[in-house]
XYZ file of N, CA and C in Angstrom:
714
model
N 8.212 -4.891 -6.400
C 7.183 -4.851 -5.376
C 7.014 -6.207 -4.712
N 6.846 -7.262 -5.531
C 6.577 -8.595 -5.003
C 7.766 -9.118 -4.213
N 7.504 -9.649 -3.033
C 8.522 -10.145 -2.099
C 9.448 -9.037 -1.605
N 9.076 -7.801 -1.858
C 9.870 -6.657 -1.402
C 8.935 -5.710 -0.633
N 8.165 -4.923 -1.305
C 7.164 -4.089 -0.625
C 6.068 -4.973 -0.013
N 5.652 -5.994 -0.740
C 4.658 -6.937 -0.204
C 5.299 -8.303 0.008
N 4.662 -9.095 0.876
C 5.177 -10.430 1.170
C 4.943 -11.398 0.009
N 3.906 -11.162 -0.750
C 3.451 -12.119 -1.758
C 4.202 -11.985 -3.073
N 4.140 -13.043 -3.874
C 4.423 -12.991 -5.305
C 3.061 -13.036 -5.985
N 2.629 -11.918 -6.541
C 1.261 -11.832 -7.070
C 0.977 -12.908 -8.105
N 1.929 -13.159 -8.969
C 1.658 -14.130 -10.041
C 1.528 -15.538 -9.480
N 2.230 -15.842 -8.387
C 2.059 -17.142 -7.734
C 0.677 -17.224 -7.078
N 0.246 -16.120 -6.472
C -1.104 -16.084 -5.888
C -2.168 -16.245 -6.977
N -1.911 -15.655 -8.137
C -2.830 -15.824 -9.258
C -2.865 -17.288 -9.686
N -1.683 -17.914 -9.702
C -1.621 -19.338 -10.024
C -2.412 -20.182 -9.043
N -2.313 -19.835 -7.759
C -3.075 -20.563 -6.740
C -4.569 -20.405 -6.975
N -4.984 -19.204 -7.354
C -6.403 -18.929 -7.612
C -6.926 -19.786 -8.764
N -6.032 -20.092 -9.710
C -6.429 -20.855 -10.897
C -6.074 -22.341 -10.792
N -5.596 -22.782 -9.608
C -5.214 -24.177 -9.440
C -3.930 -24.538 -10.146
N -3.073 -23.524 -10.396
C -1.808 -23.736 -11.126
C -0.605 -23.300 -10.293
N -0.739 -23.309 -8.962
C 0.276 -22.751 -8.083
C 1.658 -23.356 -8.314
N 1.763 -24.675 -8.331
C 3.070 -25.324 -8.427
C 3.771 -24.984 -9.735
N 3.039 -25.036 -10.831
C 3.639 -24.763 -12.140
C 4.115 -23.324 -12.245
N 3.288 -22.376 -11.773
C 3.640 -20.960 -11.842
C 4.795 -20.650 -10.898
N 4.731 -21.133 -9.660
C 5.748 -20.826 -8.661
C 7.112 -21.387 -9.063
N 7.131 -22.536 -9.719
C 8.399 -23.124 -10.160
C 9.090 -22.219 -11.175
N 8.326 -21.667 -12.106
C 8.893 -20.735 -13.083
C 9.359 -19.456 -12.382
N 8.574 -18.971 -11.418
C 8.946 -17.761 -10.678
C 10.285 -17.943 -9.985
N 10.466 -19.054 -9.282
C 11.719 -19.304 -8.558
C 12.913 -19.280 -9.502
N 12.781 -19.910 -10.649
C 13.895 -19.970 -11.602
C 14.180 -18.594 -12.200
N 13.129 -17.834 -12.485
C 13.320 -16.500 -13.060
C 13.988 -15.565 -12.060
N 13.563 -15.612 -10.787
C 14.134 -14.722 -9.776
C 15.587 -15.044 -9.480
N 15.964 -16.297 -9.680
C 17.358 -16.696 -9.474
C 18.217 -16.430 -10.703
N 17.601 -15.935 -11.778
C 18.347 -15.638 -12.995
C 18.574 -16.840 -13.879
N 17.832 -17.923 -13.654
C 18.012 -19.150 -14.426
C 17.151 -19.184 -15.681
N 16.177 -18.283 -15.765
C 15.310 -18.187 -16.940
C 15.250 -16.746 -17.415
N 15.153 -16.554 -18.712
C 14.926 -15.227 -19.281
C 13.592 -14.697 -18.759
N 13.591 -13.438 -18.275
C 12.389 -12.900 -17.643
C 11.218 -12.851 -18.613
N 11.425 -12.343 -19.821
C 10.321 -12.200 -20.766
C 9.668 -13.543 -21.063
N 10.495 -14.568 -21.252
C 9.968 -15.907 -21.527
C 9.212 -16.437 -20.309
N 9.797 -16.245 -19.130
C 9.159 -16.734 -17.906
C 7.823 -16.042 -17.670
N 7.770 -14.733 -17.935
C 6.518 -13.995 -17.778
C 5.466 -14.527 -18.744
N 5.849 -14.696 -20.006
C 4.904 -15.173 -21.015
C 4.364 -16.554 -20.670
N 5.240 -17.442 -20.186
C 4.811 -18.805 -19.860
C 3.832 -18.805 -18.690
N 4.101 -17.994 -17.689
C 3.222 -17.968 -16.514
C 1.877 -17.329 -16.832
N 1.896 -16.212 -17.543
C 0.633 -15.543 -17.862
C -0.224 -16.429 -18.771
N 0.415 -17.180 -19.657
C -0.338 -18.088 -20.526
C -1.100 -19.133 -19.710
N -0.523 -19.551 -18.581
C -1.192 -20.528 -17.719
C -2.424 -19.945 -17.034
N -2.520 -18.608 -17.024
C -3.598 -17.926 -16.308
C -4.723 -17.457 -17.233
N -4.692 -17.907 -18.480
C -5.743 -17.533 -19.430
C -7.121 -17.872 -18.867
N -8.061 -16.994 -19.060
C -9.471 -17.050 -18.615
C -9.660 -16.603 -17.167
N -8.594 -16.214 -16.465
C -8.759 -15.711 -15.098
C -9.620 -14.450 -15.134
N -10.564 -14.347 -14.211
C -11.507 -13.232 -14.213
C -11.028 -12.082 -13.324
N -11.612 -10.918 -13.522
C -11.311 -9.757 -12.683
C -11.683 -10.056 -11.233
N -12.779 -10.774 -11.023
C -13.169 -11.138 -9.663
C -12.101 -11.990 -8.987
N -11.484 -12.883 -9.741
C -10.408 -13.702 -9.183
C -9.173 -12.857 -8.892
N -8.866 -11.890 -9.761
C -7.758 -10.971 -9.498
C -8.021 -10.168 -8.227
N -9.257 -9.749 -8.040
C -9.595 -8.991 -6.841
C -9.505 -9.861 -5.587
N -9.753 -11.146 -5.737
C -9.576 -12.070 -4.625
C -8.106 -12.137 -4.222
N -7.220 -12.139 -5.210
C -5.778 -12.105 -4.943
C -5.415 -10.806 -4.227
N -5.946 -9.676 -4.709
C -5.682 -8.383 -4.068
C -6.007 -8.428 -2.576
N -7.083 -9.077 -2.231
C -7.504 -9.148 -0.840
C -6.552 -9.939 0.040
N -5.689 -10.759 -0.577
C -4.732 -11.566 0.198
C -3.359 -10.918 0.327
N -3.133 -9.813 -0.352
C -1.802 -9.203 -0.331
C -1.513 -8.584 1.029
N -0.261 -8.753 1.470
C 0.186 -8.221 2.749
C 1.488 -7.445 2.561
N 1.603 -6.330 3.241
C 2.850 -5.570 3.214
C 3.932 -6.310 3.984
N 5.160 -6.187 3.524
C 6.286 -6.623 4.331
C 6.467 -5.657 5.497
N 6.960 -6.136 6.631
C 7.188 -5.239 7.768
C 8.070 -4.056 7.384
N 7.641 -2.871 7.789
C 8.417 -1.661 7.539
C 8.125 -0.963 6.241
N 7.267 -1.533 5.384
C 7.020 -0.933 4.060
C 6.361 0.434 4.177
N 5.235 0.499 4.883
C 4.523 1.767 5.029
C 5.363 2.780 5.799
N 6.066 2.312 6.810
C 6.934 3.164 7.626
C 8.030 3.788 6.766
N 8.648 2.980 5.902
C 9.710 3.452 5.019
C 9.190 4.522 4.066
N 8.088 4.240 3.378
C 7.557 5.208 2.420
C 7.160 6.495 3.132
N 6.543 6.377 4.292
C 6.140 7.557 5.065
C 7.330 8.466 5.342
N 8.435 7.896 5.789
C 9.591 8.723 6.166
C 10.312 9.293 4.948
N 10.340 8.557 3.853
C 10.933 9.102 2.638
C 10.104 10.275 2.124
N 8.789 10.097 2.090
C 7.902 11.161 1.597
C 7.937 12.381 2.514
N 8.057 12.151 3.801
C 8.082 13.262 4.752
C 9.284 14.165 4.506
N 10.322 13.588 3.924
C 11.536 14.347 3.621
C 11.616 14.730 2.156
N 10.460 14.734 1.500
C 10.323 15.191 0.110
C 11.144 14.366 -0.871
N 11.322 13.091 -0.558
C 11.987 12.173 -1.477
C 10.918 11.487 -2.323
N 11.020 11.608 -3.632
C 10.062 10.966 -4.530
C 10.257 9.449 -4.490
N 9.155 8.728 -4.509
C 9.190 7.269 -4.415
C 8.504 6.681 -5.641
N 9.139 5.691 -6.250
C 8.573 5.019 -7.424
C 8.526 3.517 -7.187
N 7.438 2.906 -7.608
C 7.283 1.461 -7.572
C 7.471 0.961 -9.000
N 8.580 0.282 -9.250
C 8.925 -0.201 -10.592
C 8.965 -1.720 -10.512
N 7.999 -2.368 -11.118
C 7.776 -3.788 -10.869
C 7.614 -4.587 -12.149
N 8.087 -5.814 -12.104
C 7.827 -6.762 -13.178
C 6.478 -7.435 -13.018
N 5.701 -6.995 -12.016
C 4.363 -7.522 -11.790
C 3.329 -6.817 -12.643
N 2.149 -6.575 -12.089
C 1.022 -6.130 -12.904
C 0.356 -4.888 -12.334
N -0.080 -4.014 -13.241
C -0.697 -2.750 -12.851
C -1.946 -2.966 -11.989
N -2.632 -4.076 -12.172
C -3.842 -4.353 -11.392
C -3.545 -4.301 -9.897
N -2.311 -4.638 -9.521
C -1.919 -4.633 -8.113
C -1.009 -3.453 -7.758
N -0.063 -3.147 -8.630
C 0.934 -2.132 -8.267
C 0.308 -0.760 -8.065
N -0.660 -0.401 -8.894
C -1.258 0.921 -8.759
C -2.088 1.023 -7.479
N -2.703 -0.067 -7.071
C -3.451 -0.059 -5.813
C -2.511 0.050 -4.619
N -1.406 -0.673 -4.663
C -0.426 -0.591 -3.572
C 0.137 0.821 -3.483
N 0.466 1.403 -4.640
C 1.005 2.766 -4.661
C -0.003 3.757 -4.096
N -1.275 3.567 -4.426
C -2.324 4.463 -3.930
C -2.440 4.366 -2.408
N -2.356 3.164 -1.862
C -2.480 2.989 -0.413
C -1.265 3.551 0.328
N -0.087 3.421 -0.257
C 1.136 3.860 0.420
C 1.504 5.309 0.116
N 0.837 5.926 -0.869
C 1.191 7.289 -1.240
C 2.458 7.364 -2.071
N 2.706 6.328 -2.869
C 3.893 6.280 -3.723
C 3.643 7.124 -4.972
N 4.647 7.923 -5.356
C 4.460 8.926 -6.409
C 4.266 8.323 -7.794
N 5.052 7.303 -8.133
C 5.000 6.713 -9.468
C 4.861 5.195 -9.345
N 4.165 4.598 -10.301
C 4.065 3.139 -10.352
C 4.088 2.690 -11.810
N 5.002 1.788 -12.120
C 5.124 1.249 -13.478
C 5.301 -0.262 -13.396
N 4.536 -0.981 -14.206
C 4.608 -2.437 -14.217
C 3.953 -2.942 -15.497
N 3.778 -4.233 -15.586
C 3.210 -4.835 -16.792
C 1.675 -4.795 -16.770
N 1.099 -4.701 -17.958
C -0.354 -4.596 -18.095
C -0.920 -5.888 -18.667
N -1.809 -6.500 -17.923
C -2.477 -7.720 -18.377
C -3.483 -7.388 -19.478
N -3.609 -8.282 -20.431
C -4.570 -8.103 -21.526
C -5.859 -8.853 -21.193
N -6.984 -8.160 -21.374
C -8.298 -8.733 -21.075
C -9.160 -8.836 -22.333
N -10.065 -9.788 -22.317
C -11.110 -9.893 -23.336
C -12.388 -10.321 -22.625
N -13.400 -9.450 -22.671
C -14.669 -9.731 -21.999
C -14.483 -10.042 -20.516
N -13.596 -9.275 -19.870
C -13.426 -9.406 -18.427
C -12.565 -10.565 -17.971
N -11.901 -11.236 -18.915
C -11.034 -12.356 -18.550
C -9.672 -12.217 -19.224
N -8.638 -12.773 -18.568
C -7.293 -12.684 -19.131
C -7.189 -13.471 -20.429
N -6.468 -12.899 -21.374
C -6.226 -13.584 -22.640
C -5.018 -14.510 -22.567
N -4.235 -14.384 -21.476
C -2.999 -15.149 -21.363
C -1.807 -14.398 -21.929
N -1.992 -13.089 -22.148
C -0.906 -12.259 -22.681
C -0.812 -10.950 -21.896
N 0.342 -10.310 -21.995
C 0.514 -8.952 -21.472
C 0.782 -8.027 -22.651
N 0.467 -6.740 -22.456
C 0.691 -5.774 -23.526
C 2.131 -5.279 -23.493
N 2.599 -4.800 -24.611
C 3.940 -4.221 -24.721
C 3.908 -2.759 -24.268
N 5.024 -2.206 -23.781
C 6.317 -2.851 -23.555
C 6.340 -3.645 -22.251
N 7.255 -4.614 -22.185
C 7.431 -5.448 -21.002
C 8.370 -4.746 -20.020
N 7.997 -4.736 -18.764
C 8.893 -4.213 -17.725
C 9.748 -5.378 -17.231
N 10.909 -5.530 -17.865
C 11.882 -6.546 -17.463
C 13.053 -5.854 -16.763
N 14.166 -6.557 -16.596
C 15.295 -5.968 -15.885
C 15.826 -4.706 -16.539
N 16.069 -4.760 -17.836
C 16.550 -3.586 -18.552
C 15.494 -2.490 -18.568
N 14.225 -2.909 -18.653
C 13.135 -1.937 -18.639
C 13.074 -1.173 -17.332
N 13.301 -1.858 -16.214
C 13.320 -1.191 -14.914
C 14.411 -0.119 -14.870
N 15.597 -0.473 -15.352
C 16.707 0.485 -15.348
C 16.377 1.693 -16.220
N 15.746 1.457 -17.371
C 15.357 2.550 -18.263
C 14.325 3.454 -17.602
N 13.362 2.865 -16.927
C 12.329 3.650 -16.240
C 12.958 4.568 -15.204
N 13.893 4.043 -14.427
C 14.553 4.876 -13.408
C 15.303 6.030 -14.061
N 15.984 5.759 -15.166
C 16.708 6.840 -15.854
C 15.740 7.897 -16.377
N 14.612 7.468 -16.921
C 13.603 8.415 -17.425
C 13.008 9.240 -16.277
N 12.790 8.618 -15.136
C 12.270 9.347 -13.988
C 13.283 10.362 -13.473
N 14.551 10.017 -13.534
C 15.595 10.971 -13.147
C 15.536 12.217 -14.020
N 15.394 11.994 -15.327
C 15.302 13.132 -16.243
C 14.057 13.961 -15.947
N 12.951 13.308 -15.667
C 11.695 14.005 -15.377
C 11.807 14.832 -14.102
N 12.483 14.298 -13.098
C 12.584 14.973 -11.803
C 13.815 15.877 -11.692
N 14.681 15.844 -12.711
C 15.859 16.707 -12.703
C 16.925 16.296 -11.704
N 17.096 14.980 -11.532
C 18.138 14.475 -10.632
C 19.049 13.530 -11.401
N 20.226 13.281 -10.844
C 21.169 12.359 -11.472
C 20.999 10.964 -10.882
N 21.507 9.955 -11.573
C 21.458 8.588 -11.050
C 22.185 8.469 -9.717
N 23.226 9.293 -9.528
C 23.961 9.273 -8.266
C 23.080 9.653 -7.085
N 21.974 10.320 -7.348
C 21.068 10.748 -6.279
C 19.930 9.759 -6.037
N 19.951 8.622 -6.721
C 18.851 7.662 -6.595
C 19.185 6.530 -5.630
N 18.121 5.966 -5.081
C 18.185 4.742 -4.280
C 17.320 3.719 -4.997
N 17.833 2.514 -5.174
C 17.040 1.442 -5.775
C 17.172 0.199 -4.905
N 16.055 -0.472 -4.693
C 16.064 -1.668 -3.857
C 15.202 -2.737 -4.500
N 15.677 -3.965 -4.454
C 14.926 -5.084 -5.001
C 15.395 -6.375 -4.387
N 14.854 -7.491 -4.906
C 15.191 -8.787 -4.300
C 15.599 -9.861 -5.299
N 15.334 -9.650 -6.601
C 15.587 -10.723 -7.557
C 16.500 -10.338 -8.705
N 16.770 -11.311 -9.575
C 17.663 -11.105 -10.709
C 17.196 -9.965 -11.597
N 15.890 -9.791 -11.703
C 15.313 -8.767 -12.566
C 15.608 -7.344 -12.068
N 16.142 -7.228 -10.849
C 16.434 -5.910 -10.273
C 17.896 -5.499 -10.404
N 18.743 -6.380 -10.911
C 20.173 -6.118 -10.816
C 20.633 -4.928 -11.651
N 20.007 -4.674 -12.795
C 20.429 -3.538 -13.626
C 20.029 -2.222 -12.960
N 18.821 -2.171 -12.426
C 18.330 -0.990 -11.725
C 19.162 -0.713 -10.479
N 19.452 -1.755 -9.718
C 20.193 -1.605 -8.466
C 21.642 -1.207 -8.719
N 22.265 -1.802 -9.739
C 23.685 -1.539 -9.975
C 23.949 -0.147 -10.522
N 22.945 0.498 -11.152
C 23.164 1.832 -11.703
C 22.866 2.942 -10.693
N 22.227 2.607 -9.585
C 21.789 3.626 -8.625
C 22.943 4.144 -7.785
N 22.752 5.348 -7.250
C 23.739 5.876 -6.310
C 23.857 4.990 -5.090
N 22.720 4.478 -4.621
C 22.680 3.486 -3.545
C 21.754 2.376 -3.993
N 22.314 1.226 -4.286
C 21.534 0.069 -4.690
C 21.565 -0.979 -3.598
N 20.406 -1.452 -3.191
C 20.300 -2.345 -2.038
C 19.581 -3.633 -2.429
N 20.161 -4.763 -2.035
C 19.516 -6.067 -2.196
C 18.762 -6.377 -0.910
N 17.440 -6.472 -1.014
C 16.604 -6.757 0.156
C 16.253 -8.242 0.170
N 16.822 -8.965 1.150
C 16.640 -10.413 1.216
C 16.850 -10.997 -0.182
N 17.929 -10.557 -0.816
C 18.111 -10.771 -2.245
C 18.623 -12.141 -2.640
N 18.300 -12.500 -3.878
C 18.890 -13.685 -4.486
C 20.378 -13.422 -4.743
N 21.167 -14.498 -4.837
C 22.620 -14.354 -4.944
C 23.034 -13.531 -6.164
N 22.313 -13.680 -7.265
C 22.655 -12.933 -8.475
C 22.503 -11.438 -8.253
N 21.552 -11.026 -7.427
C 21.388 -9.604 -7.122
C 22.427 -9.138 -6.112
N 22.706 -9.946 -5.107
C 23.725 -9.572 -4.114
C 25.081 -9.323 -4.765
N 25.352 -10.039 -5.855
C 26.629 -9.858 -6.552
C 26.704 -8.514 -7.252
N 25.557 -7.848 -7.428
C 25.515 -6.576 -8.167
C 25.705 -5.367 -7.259
N 25.686 -5.563 -5.932
C 25.799 -4.432 -5.009
C 26.404 -4.885 -3.683
N 27.190 -4.036 -3.034
C 27.724 -4.398 -1.716
C 26.747 -4.125 -0.570
N 25.594 -3.543 -0.874
C 24.648 -3.144 0.169
C 23.490 -4.139 0.244
N 23.396 -4.833 1.383
C 22.405 -5.893 1.546
C 21.617 -5.697 2.841
N 20.315 -5.983 2.792
C 19.492 -6.131 3.986
C 19.036 -7.583 3.997
N 19.586 -8.374 4.911
C 19.362 -9.816 4.877
C 18.381 -10.323 5.921
N 18.200 -9.600 7.007
C 17.371 -10.113 8.095
C 16.410 -9.079 8.657
N 16.652 -7.811 8.423
C 15.864 -6.741 9.032
C 14.678 -6.357 8.150
N 13.701 -5.617 8.695
C 12.557 -5.165 7.891
C 12.946 -4.079 6.903
N 12.010 -3.724 6.041
C 12.279 -2.789 4.945
C 12.803 -1.438 5.415
N 12.274 -0.923 6.530
C 12.685 0.419 6.921
C 14.122 0.472 7.432
N 14.798 -0.677 7.480
C 16.235 -0.664 7.772
C 16.991 0.145 6.719
N 16.387 0.322 5.538
C 17.010 1.167 4.512
C 17.312 2.560 5.046
N 16.488 3.062 5.949
C 16.684 4.420 6.471
C 18.022 4.570 7.173
N 18.578 3.469 7.654
C 19.846 3.550 8.381
C 21.052 3.572 7.449
N 20.810 3.439 6.159
C 21.854 3.720 5.170
C 21.917 5.220 4.883
N 20.914 5.964 5.361
C 20.737 7.367 4.989
C 20.833 8.255 6.228
N 21.138 9.539 6.023
C 21.228 10.458 7.168
C 19.863 11.004 7.588
N 18.835 10.122 7.618
C 17.490 10.585 7.962
C 16.844 9.620 8.941
N 17.617 9.127 9.901
C 17.096 8.130 10.822
C 15.822 8.633 11.502
N 14.766 7.838 11.510
C 13.541 8.261 12.202
C 13.743 8.261 13.707
N 13.052 9.132 14.394
C 13.094 9.153 15.849
C 11.707 8.801 16.364
N 11.628 8.428 17.642
C 10.361 7.935 18.182
C 9.218 8.928 17.993
N 9.510 10.212 18.178
C 8.453 11.210 18.072
C 7.952 11.377 16.649
N 8.696 10.803 15.683
C 8.342 10.909 14.276
C 7.577 9.677 13.801
N 7.358 8.711 14.690
C 6.762 7.435 14.301
C 5.245 7.537 14.271
N 4.718 8.204 13.260
C 3.272 8.407 13.160
C 2.583 7.276 12.421
N 3.343 6.328 11.909
C 2.749 5.176 11.237
C 3.490 3.931 11.694
N 2.775 2.873 11.941
C 3.361 1.652 12.467
C 4.238 0.971 11.429
N 5.342 0.384 11.918
C 6.205 -0.384 11.026
C 5.492 -1.626 10.507
N 4.408 -2.032 11.181
C 3.665 -3.225 10.780
C 2.269 -2.871 10.267
N 2.133 -1.697 9.651
C 0.839 -1.256 9.136
C 0.303 -2.251 8.111
N -1.015 -2.439 8.118
C -1.676 -3.359 7.194
C -2.054 -2.633 5.907
N -1.787 -3.272 4.779
C -2.091 -2.683 3.476
C -3.555 -2.278 3.370
N -4.456 -3.147 3.783
C -5.882 -2.919 3.560
C -6.519 -2.017 4.619
N -5.725 -1.625 5.625
C -6.223 -0.687 6.630
C -5.763 0.740 6.348
N -4.872 0.921 5.381
C -4.361 2.251 5.070
C -5.363 3.030 4.232
N -5.420 4.317 4.462
C -6.258 5.187 3.646
C -5.623 5.396 2.274
N -6.455 5.515 1.249
C -5.947 5.758 -0.097
C -5.471 7.195 -0.250
N -4.488 7.383 -1.126
C -4.004 8.707 -1.503
C -4.482 8.963 -2.934
N -5.560 9.709 -3.123
C -6.165 9.850 -4.460
C -5.253 10.504 -5.485
N -4.200 11.202 -5.038
C -3.286 11.845 -5.978
C -2.096 10.949 -6.318
N -2.091 9.724 -5.838
C -0.994 8.793 -6.097
C -1.544 7.493 -6.686
N -0.810 6.869 -7.615
C 0.397 7.410 -8.245
C 0.065 8.470 -9.293
N 1.075 9.193 -9.747
C 0.908 10.197 -10.790
C 0.295 9.547 -12.033
N -0.629 10.246 -12.670
C -1.293 9.730 -13.873
C -0.345 9.851 -15.063
N 0.552 8.887 -15.167
C 1.568 8.880 -16.219
C 1.758 7.434 -16.659
N 1.424 7.156 -17.909
C 1.539 5.780 -18.398
C 2.989 5.451 -18.705
N 3.268 4.155 -18.783
C 4.610 3.701 -19.124
C 5.004 4.194 -20.503
N 4.082 4.126 -21.458
C 4.383 4.589 -22.815
C 4.721 6.082 -22.821
N 3.959 6.873 -22.055
C 4.233 8.311 -21.983
C 5.622 8.576 -21.403
N 5.962 7.860 -20.352
C 7.285 8.053 -19.745
C 8.395 7.687 -20.717
N 8.262 6.535 -21.364
C 9.327 6.061 -22.262
C 9.474 6.937 -23.495
N 8.422 7.643 -23.855
C 8.484 8.515 -25.032
C 8.991 9.914 -24.725
N 9.298 10.195 -23.461
C 9.867 11.499 -23.121
C 11.349 11.495 -23.457
N 11.897 12.683 -23.803
C 13.318 12.745 -24.159
C 14.209 12.307 -22.995
């Protein structure tokens, strides 16, 4: 989701809220380039955010912006009965809200641990890392009765390479070099809805009922999205 569906890196914004922007962002850059183990990088950054309050998290939510074409892309995929999942190494506090605003069917990400309304500096298990993302997609395929060859996966960082490389169509969106090496399909300069031109479902002008530059906070919520299915429930399915 981060730097893909939305412009922001949520954990960097959280760092800024806590006066730790430089330290958090430096770890983020190294992790996205594949220079640091994701689990270790996540643990180190979240530890720096200990005592962050829910009010501060909500302040971060208010600053999130969609990347151009995000709402347009989801709208056209959903209009053609294509299920959409948000699988993120970020946090449920943000991913589920984004999914609700965009009408995304599934959302899975990491869960922050709280004590008395403040972060403990830890996340709960299981961790949604690179391998975890790939596993989630496979489990969703089984749930929806489709094969991996019928899936599309798109991401921007090292943590996406396993998910992207196993998909029928895996796309690197403004991707780091380690991700570009995992797939021949790249979007390097165009907005998110350029993905539609890889598919036989090109939108036409008369179908443009939502702006390619729609604002996250101006969109109406979809109360039935995402599906009420926890990560643990999904992973425990056959």
